[in-house]
mmCIF file of C-alpha atoms and ligand atoms in Angstrom:
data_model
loop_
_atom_site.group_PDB
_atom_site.id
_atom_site.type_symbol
_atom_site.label_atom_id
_atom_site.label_comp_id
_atom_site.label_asym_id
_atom_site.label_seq_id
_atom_site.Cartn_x
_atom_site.Cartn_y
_atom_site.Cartn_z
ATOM 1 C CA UNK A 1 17.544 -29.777 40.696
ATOM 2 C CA UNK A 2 17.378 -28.177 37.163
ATOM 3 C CA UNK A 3 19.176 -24.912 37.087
ATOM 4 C CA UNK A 4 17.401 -22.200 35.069
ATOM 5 C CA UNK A 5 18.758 -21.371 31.861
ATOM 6 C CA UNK A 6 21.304 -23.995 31.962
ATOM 7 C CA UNK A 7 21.872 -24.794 28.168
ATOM 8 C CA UNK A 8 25.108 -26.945 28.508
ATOM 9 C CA UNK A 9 24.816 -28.785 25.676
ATOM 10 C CA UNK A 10 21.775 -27.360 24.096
ATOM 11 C CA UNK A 11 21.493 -25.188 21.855
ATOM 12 C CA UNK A 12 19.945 -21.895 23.046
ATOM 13 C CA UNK A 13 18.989 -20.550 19.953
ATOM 14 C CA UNK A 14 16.490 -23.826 18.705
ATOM 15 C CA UNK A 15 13.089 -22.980 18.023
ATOM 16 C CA UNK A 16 13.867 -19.090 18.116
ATOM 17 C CA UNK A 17 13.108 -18.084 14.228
ATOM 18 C CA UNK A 18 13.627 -14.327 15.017
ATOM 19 C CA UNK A 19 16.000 -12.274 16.892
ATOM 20 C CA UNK A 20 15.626 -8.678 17.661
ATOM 21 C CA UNK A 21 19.568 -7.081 18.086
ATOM 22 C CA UNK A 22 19.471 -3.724 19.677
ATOM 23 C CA UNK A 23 22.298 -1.565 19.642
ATOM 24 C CA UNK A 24 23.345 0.088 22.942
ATOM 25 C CA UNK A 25 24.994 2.983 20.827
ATOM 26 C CA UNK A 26 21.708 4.011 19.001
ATOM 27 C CA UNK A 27 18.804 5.874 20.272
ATOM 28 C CA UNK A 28 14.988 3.933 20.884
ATOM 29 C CA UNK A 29 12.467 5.838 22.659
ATOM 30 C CA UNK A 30 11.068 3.838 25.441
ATOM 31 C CA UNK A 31 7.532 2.941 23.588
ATOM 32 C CA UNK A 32 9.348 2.112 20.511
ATOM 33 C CA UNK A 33 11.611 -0.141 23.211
ATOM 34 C CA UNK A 34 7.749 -1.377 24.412
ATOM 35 C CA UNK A 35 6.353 -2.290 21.144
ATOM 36 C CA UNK A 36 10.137 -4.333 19.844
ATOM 37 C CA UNK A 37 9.716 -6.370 23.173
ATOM 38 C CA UNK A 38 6.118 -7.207 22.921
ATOM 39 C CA UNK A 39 6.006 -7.361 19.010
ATOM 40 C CA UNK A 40 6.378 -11.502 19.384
ATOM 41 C CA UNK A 41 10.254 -12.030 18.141
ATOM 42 C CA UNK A 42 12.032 -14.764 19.552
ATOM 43 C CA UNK A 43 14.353 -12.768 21.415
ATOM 44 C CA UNK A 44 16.268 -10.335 22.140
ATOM 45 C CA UNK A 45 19.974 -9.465 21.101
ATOM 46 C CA UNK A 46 21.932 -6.525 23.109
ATOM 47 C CA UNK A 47 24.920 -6.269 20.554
ATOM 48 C CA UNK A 48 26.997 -4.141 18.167
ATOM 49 C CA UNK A 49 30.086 -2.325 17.288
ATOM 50 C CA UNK A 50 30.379 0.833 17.177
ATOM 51 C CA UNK A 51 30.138 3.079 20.250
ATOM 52 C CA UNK A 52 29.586 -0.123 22.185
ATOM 53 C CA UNK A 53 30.405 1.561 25.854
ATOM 54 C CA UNK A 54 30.041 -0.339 29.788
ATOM 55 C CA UNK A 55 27.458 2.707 30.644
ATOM 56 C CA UNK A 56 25.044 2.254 27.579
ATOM 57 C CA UNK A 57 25.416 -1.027 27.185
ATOM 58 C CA UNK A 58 23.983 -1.750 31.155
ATOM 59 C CA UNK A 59 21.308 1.204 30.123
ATOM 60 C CA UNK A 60 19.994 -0.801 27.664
ATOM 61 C CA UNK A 61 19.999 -4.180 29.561
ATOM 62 C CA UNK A 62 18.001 -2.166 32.513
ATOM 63 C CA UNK A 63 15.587 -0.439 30.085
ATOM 64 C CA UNK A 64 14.893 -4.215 28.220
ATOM 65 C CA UNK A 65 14.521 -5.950 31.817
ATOM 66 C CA UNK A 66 12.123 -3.725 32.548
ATOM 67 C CA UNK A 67 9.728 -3.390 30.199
ATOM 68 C CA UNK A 68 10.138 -7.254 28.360
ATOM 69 C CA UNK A 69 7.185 -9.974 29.019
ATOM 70 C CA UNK A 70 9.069 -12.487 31.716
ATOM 71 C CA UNK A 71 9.091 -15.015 29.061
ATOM 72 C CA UNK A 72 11.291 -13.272 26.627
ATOM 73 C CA UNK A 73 15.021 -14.623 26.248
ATOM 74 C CA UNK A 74 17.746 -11.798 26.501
ATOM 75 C CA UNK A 75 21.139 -12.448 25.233
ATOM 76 C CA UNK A 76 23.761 -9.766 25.027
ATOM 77 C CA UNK A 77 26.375 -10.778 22.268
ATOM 78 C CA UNK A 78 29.786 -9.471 23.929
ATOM 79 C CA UNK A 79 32.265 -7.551 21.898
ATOM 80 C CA UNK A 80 33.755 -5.991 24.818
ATOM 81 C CA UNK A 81 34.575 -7.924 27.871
ATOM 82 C CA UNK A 82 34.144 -4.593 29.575
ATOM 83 C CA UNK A 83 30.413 -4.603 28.597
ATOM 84 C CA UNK A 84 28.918 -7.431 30.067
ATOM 85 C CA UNK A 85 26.504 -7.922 32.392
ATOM 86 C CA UNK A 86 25.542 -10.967 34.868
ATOM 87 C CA UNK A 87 22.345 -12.034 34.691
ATOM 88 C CA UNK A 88 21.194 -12.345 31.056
ATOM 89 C CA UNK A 89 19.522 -15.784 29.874
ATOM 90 C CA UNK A 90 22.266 -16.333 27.930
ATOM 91 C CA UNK A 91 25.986 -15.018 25.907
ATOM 92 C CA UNK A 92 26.851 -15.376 22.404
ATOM 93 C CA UNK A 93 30.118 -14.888 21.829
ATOM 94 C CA UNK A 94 30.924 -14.036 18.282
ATOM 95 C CA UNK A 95 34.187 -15.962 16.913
ATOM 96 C CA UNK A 96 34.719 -14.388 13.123
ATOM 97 C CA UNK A 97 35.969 -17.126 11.252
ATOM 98 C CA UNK A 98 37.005 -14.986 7.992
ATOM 99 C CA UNK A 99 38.711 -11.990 10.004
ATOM 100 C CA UNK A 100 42.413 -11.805 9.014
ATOM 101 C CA UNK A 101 43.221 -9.831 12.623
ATOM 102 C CA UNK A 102 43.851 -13.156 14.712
ATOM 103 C CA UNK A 103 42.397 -10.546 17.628
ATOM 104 C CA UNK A 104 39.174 -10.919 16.538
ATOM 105 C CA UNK A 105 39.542 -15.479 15.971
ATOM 106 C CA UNK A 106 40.799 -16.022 19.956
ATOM 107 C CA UNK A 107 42.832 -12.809 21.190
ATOM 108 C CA UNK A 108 40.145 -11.428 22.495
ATOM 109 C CA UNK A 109 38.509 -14.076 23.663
ATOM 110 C CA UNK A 110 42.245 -15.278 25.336
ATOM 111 C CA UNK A 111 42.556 -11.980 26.972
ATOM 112 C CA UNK A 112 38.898 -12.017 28.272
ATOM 113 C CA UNK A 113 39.081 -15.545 29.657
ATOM 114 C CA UNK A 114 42.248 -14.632 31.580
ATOM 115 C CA UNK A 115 40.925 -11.647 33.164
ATOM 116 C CA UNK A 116 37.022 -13.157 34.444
ATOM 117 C CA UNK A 117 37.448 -17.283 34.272
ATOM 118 C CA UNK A 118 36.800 -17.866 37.419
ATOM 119 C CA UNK A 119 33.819 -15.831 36.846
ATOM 120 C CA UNK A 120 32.043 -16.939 33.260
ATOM 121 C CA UNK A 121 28.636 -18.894 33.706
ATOM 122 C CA UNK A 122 29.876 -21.460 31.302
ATOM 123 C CA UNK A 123 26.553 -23.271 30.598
ATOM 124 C CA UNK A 124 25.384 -19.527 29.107
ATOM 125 C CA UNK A 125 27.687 -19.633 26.716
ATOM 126 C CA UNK A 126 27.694 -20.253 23.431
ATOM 127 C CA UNK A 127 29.806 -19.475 20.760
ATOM 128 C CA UNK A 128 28.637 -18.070 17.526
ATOM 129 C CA UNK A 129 30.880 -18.924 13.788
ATOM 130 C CA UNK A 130 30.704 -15.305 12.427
ATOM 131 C CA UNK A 131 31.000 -15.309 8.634
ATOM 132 C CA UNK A 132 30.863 -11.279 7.286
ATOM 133 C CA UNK A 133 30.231 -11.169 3.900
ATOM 134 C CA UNK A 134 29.064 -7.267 3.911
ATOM 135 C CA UNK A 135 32.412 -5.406 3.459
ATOM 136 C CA UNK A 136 30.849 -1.972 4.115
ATOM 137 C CA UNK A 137 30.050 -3.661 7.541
ATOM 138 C CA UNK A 138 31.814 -1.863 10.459
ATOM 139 C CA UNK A 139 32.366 -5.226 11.909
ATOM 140 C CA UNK A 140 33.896 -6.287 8.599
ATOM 141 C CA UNK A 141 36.372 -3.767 8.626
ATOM 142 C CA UNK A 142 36.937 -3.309 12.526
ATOM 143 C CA UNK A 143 37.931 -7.283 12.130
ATOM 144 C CA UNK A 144 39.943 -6.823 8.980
ATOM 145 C CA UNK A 145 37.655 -9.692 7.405
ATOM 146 C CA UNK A 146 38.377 -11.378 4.087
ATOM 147 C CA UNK A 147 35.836 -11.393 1.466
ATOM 148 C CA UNK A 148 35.255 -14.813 0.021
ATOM 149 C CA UNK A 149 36.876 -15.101 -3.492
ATOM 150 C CA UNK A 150 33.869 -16.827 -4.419
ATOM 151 C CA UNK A 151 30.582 -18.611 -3.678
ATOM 152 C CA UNK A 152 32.523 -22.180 -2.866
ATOM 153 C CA UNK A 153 35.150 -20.116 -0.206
ATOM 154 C CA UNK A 154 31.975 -18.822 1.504
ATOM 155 C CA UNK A 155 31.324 -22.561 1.453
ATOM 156 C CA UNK A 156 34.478 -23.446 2.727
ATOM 157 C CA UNK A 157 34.211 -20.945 5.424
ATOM 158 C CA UNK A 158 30.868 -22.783 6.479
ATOM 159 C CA UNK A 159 31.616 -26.045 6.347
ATOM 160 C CA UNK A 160 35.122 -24.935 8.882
ATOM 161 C CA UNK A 161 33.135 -23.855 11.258
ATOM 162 C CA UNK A 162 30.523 -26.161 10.909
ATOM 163 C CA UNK A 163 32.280 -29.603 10.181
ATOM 164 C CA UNK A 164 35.357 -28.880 11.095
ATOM 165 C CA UNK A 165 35.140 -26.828 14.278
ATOM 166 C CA UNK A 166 31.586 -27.948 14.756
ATOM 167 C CA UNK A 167 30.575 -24.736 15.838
ATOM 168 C CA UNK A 168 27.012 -25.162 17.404
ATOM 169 C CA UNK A 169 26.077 -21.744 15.838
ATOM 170 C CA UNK A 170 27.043 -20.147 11.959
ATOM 171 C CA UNK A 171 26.256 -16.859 11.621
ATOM 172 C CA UNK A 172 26.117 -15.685 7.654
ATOM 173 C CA UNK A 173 26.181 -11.617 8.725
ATOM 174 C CA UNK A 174 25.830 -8.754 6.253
ATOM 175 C CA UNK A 175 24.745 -6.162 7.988
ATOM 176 C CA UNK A 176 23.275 -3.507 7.007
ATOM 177 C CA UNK A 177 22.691 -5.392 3.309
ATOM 178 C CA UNK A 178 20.235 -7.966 1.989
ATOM 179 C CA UNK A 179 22.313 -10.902 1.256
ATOM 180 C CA UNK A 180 22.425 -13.641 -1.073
ATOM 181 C CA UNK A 181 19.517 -16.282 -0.703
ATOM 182 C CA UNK A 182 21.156 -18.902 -2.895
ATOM 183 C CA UNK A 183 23.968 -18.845 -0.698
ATOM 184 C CA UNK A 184 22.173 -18.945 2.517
ATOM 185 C CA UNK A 185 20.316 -21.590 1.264
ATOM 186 C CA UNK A 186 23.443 -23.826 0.001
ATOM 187 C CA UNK A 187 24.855 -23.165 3.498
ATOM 188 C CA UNK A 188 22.111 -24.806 5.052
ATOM 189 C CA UNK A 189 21.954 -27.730 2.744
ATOM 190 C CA UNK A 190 25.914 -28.516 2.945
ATOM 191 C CA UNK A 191 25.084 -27.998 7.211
ATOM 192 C CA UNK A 192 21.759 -29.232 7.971
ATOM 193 C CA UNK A 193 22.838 -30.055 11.357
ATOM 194 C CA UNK A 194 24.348 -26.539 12.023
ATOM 195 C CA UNK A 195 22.174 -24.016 13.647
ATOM 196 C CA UNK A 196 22.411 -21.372 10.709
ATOM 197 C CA UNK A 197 21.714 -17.886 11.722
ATOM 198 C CA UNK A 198 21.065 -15.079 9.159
ATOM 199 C CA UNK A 199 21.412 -11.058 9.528
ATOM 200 C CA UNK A 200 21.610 -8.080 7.264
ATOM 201 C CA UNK A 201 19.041 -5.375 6.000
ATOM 202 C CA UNK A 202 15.759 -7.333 6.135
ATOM 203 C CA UNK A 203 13.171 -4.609 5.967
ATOM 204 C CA UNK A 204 9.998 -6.688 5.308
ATOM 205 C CA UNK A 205 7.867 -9.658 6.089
ATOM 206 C CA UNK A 206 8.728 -10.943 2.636
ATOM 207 C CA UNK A 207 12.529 -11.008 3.242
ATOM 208 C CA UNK A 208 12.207 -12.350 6.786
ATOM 209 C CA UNK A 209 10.291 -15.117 5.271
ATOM 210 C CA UNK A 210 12.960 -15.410 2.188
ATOM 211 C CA UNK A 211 15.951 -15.760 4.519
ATOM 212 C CA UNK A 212 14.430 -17.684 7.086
ATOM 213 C CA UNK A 213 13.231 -20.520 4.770
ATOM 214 C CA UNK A 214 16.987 -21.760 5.002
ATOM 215 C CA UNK A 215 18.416 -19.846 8.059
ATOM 216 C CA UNK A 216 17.239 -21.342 11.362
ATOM 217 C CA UNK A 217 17.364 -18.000 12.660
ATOM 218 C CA UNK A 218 16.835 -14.077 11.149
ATOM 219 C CA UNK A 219 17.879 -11.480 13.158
ATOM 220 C CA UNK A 220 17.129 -8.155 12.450
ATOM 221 C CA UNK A 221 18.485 -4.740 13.636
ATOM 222 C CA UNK A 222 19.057 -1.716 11.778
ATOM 223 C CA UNK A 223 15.194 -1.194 10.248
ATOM 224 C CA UNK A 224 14.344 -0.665 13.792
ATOM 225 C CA UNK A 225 15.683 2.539 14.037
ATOM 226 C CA UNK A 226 14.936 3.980 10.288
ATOM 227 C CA UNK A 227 11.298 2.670 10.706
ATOM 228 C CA UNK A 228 10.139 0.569 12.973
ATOM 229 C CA UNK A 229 7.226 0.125 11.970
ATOM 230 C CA UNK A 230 8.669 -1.968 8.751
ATOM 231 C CA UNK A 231 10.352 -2.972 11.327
ATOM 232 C CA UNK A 232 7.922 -4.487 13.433
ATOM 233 C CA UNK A 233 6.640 -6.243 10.144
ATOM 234 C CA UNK A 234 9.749 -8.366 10.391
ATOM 235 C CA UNK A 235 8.694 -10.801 13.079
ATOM 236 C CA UNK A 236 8.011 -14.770 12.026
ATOM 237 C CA UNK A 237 6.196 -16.591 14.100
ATOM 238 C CA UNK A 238 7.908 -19.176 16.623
HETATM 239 C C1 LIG B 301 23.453 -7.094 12.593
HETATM 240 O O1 LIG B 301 22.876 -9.159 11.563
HETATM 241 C C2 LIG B 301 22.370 -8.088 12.267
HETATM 242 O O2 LIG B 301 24.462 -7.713 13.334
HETATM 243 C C3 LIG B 301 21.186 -7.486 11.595
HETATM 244 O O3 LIG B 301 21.540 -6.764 10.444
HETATM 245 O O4 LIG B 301 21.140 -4.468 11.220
HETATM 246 O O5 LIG B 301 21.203 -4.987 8.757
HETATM 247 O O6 LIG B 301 19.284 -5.748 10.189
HETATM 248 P P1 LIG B 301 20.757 -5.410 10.119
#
């Protein structure tokens, strides 16, 4: 029989054009929650950095359970093995292939492995290539990242993860800044076979549809809480 939500060796992202990421740190009231869930994203995205704590982060997860339609995918993208949760459709587990603290390429995922094994649904995992090119990014500086010198090291940095590694999922991430189109765009033409997501400050239709003309995926976080209605605006159509 078929389990549900078994994506070994699928990937769980294809066909989902926009992701929602809510932050278990940051405040939504519960219609705003309401109106995110049914606003017809993709999915949804439990995830951050900051702040990120067991008791908010299972908060969250309850408050989304309750309230999303039943066909709505929920993934929570683990930075703490002490925040996760059974149960969600699936795990994206962020590796961040231009941080320069080794912690954040496979200690933590070492450590975490060691301590649960036994216990990790496997087939809901998936791994994401993180590439931070936003160096104002808490994420960039909690994982010591390296800028790229220059448009071809992005590149470089890509085509690792993608060709070399071949990472199912490349993540370009600037968040909390609109990023650079060309490059997302010469990303996706050096890896068309690579599942490209794209992140950072899209406020409007108009960038949604600008970044997601190259990037398989746009995910979109912080507009949510400075107005959501703009927000809301975000979502592309499956
Ligand atoms: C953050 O890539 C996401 O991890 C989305 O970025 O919060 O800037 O929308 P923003």
């Amino acid at each position: 029989m078929k389990k549900r939500n078994d994506w070994t060796g699928k990937n769980m992202l294809e066909k989902i054009r926009h992701l929602f990421k809510l932050d278990p740190a940051r405040e939504l009231s519960d219609p705003a929650l309401s109106r995110v869930l049914h606003s017809g994203t993709g999915g949804i995205v439990i995830g951050g950095t900051d702040g990120i704590t067991r008791e908010n982060t299972e908060r969250l997860i309850r408050r989304v359970r309750r309230e999303a339609p039943p066909h709505l995918p929920l993934f929570l993208e683990v930075s703490s093995y002490e925040a996760v949760f059974p149960g969600m459709d699936g795990y994206l587990i962020p590796f961040v292939l231009n941080a320069t603290d080794p912690y954040w390429i496979l200690g933590a995922h070492v450590a975490a492995v060691k301590k649960t094994g036994l216990f990790i649904p496997w087939e809901k995992i998936q791994v994401e290539g993180y590439i931070i090119l936003n160096p104002a990014a808490k994420a960039f500086q909690v994982t010591k990242a390296h800028l790229p010198r220059d448009e071809e090291e992005a590149l470089a940095y890509a085509e690792t993860g993608g060709h070399l590694l071949r990472l199912p999922l490349l993540y370009l991430e600037y968040s909390g800044r609109y990023g650079d189109p060309a490059l997302v765009r010469k990303v996706k033409e050096r890896l068309p076979e690579t599942h490209l997501l794209y992140g950072g400050g899209i406020t409007s239709r108009e960038e949604a549809e600008e970044m997601g003309r190259y990037a398989d995926t746009v995910v979109v976080g912080n507009i949510l809480y400075e107005d959501l209605e703009k927000g809301l605006s975000t979502v592309l159509p499956a």
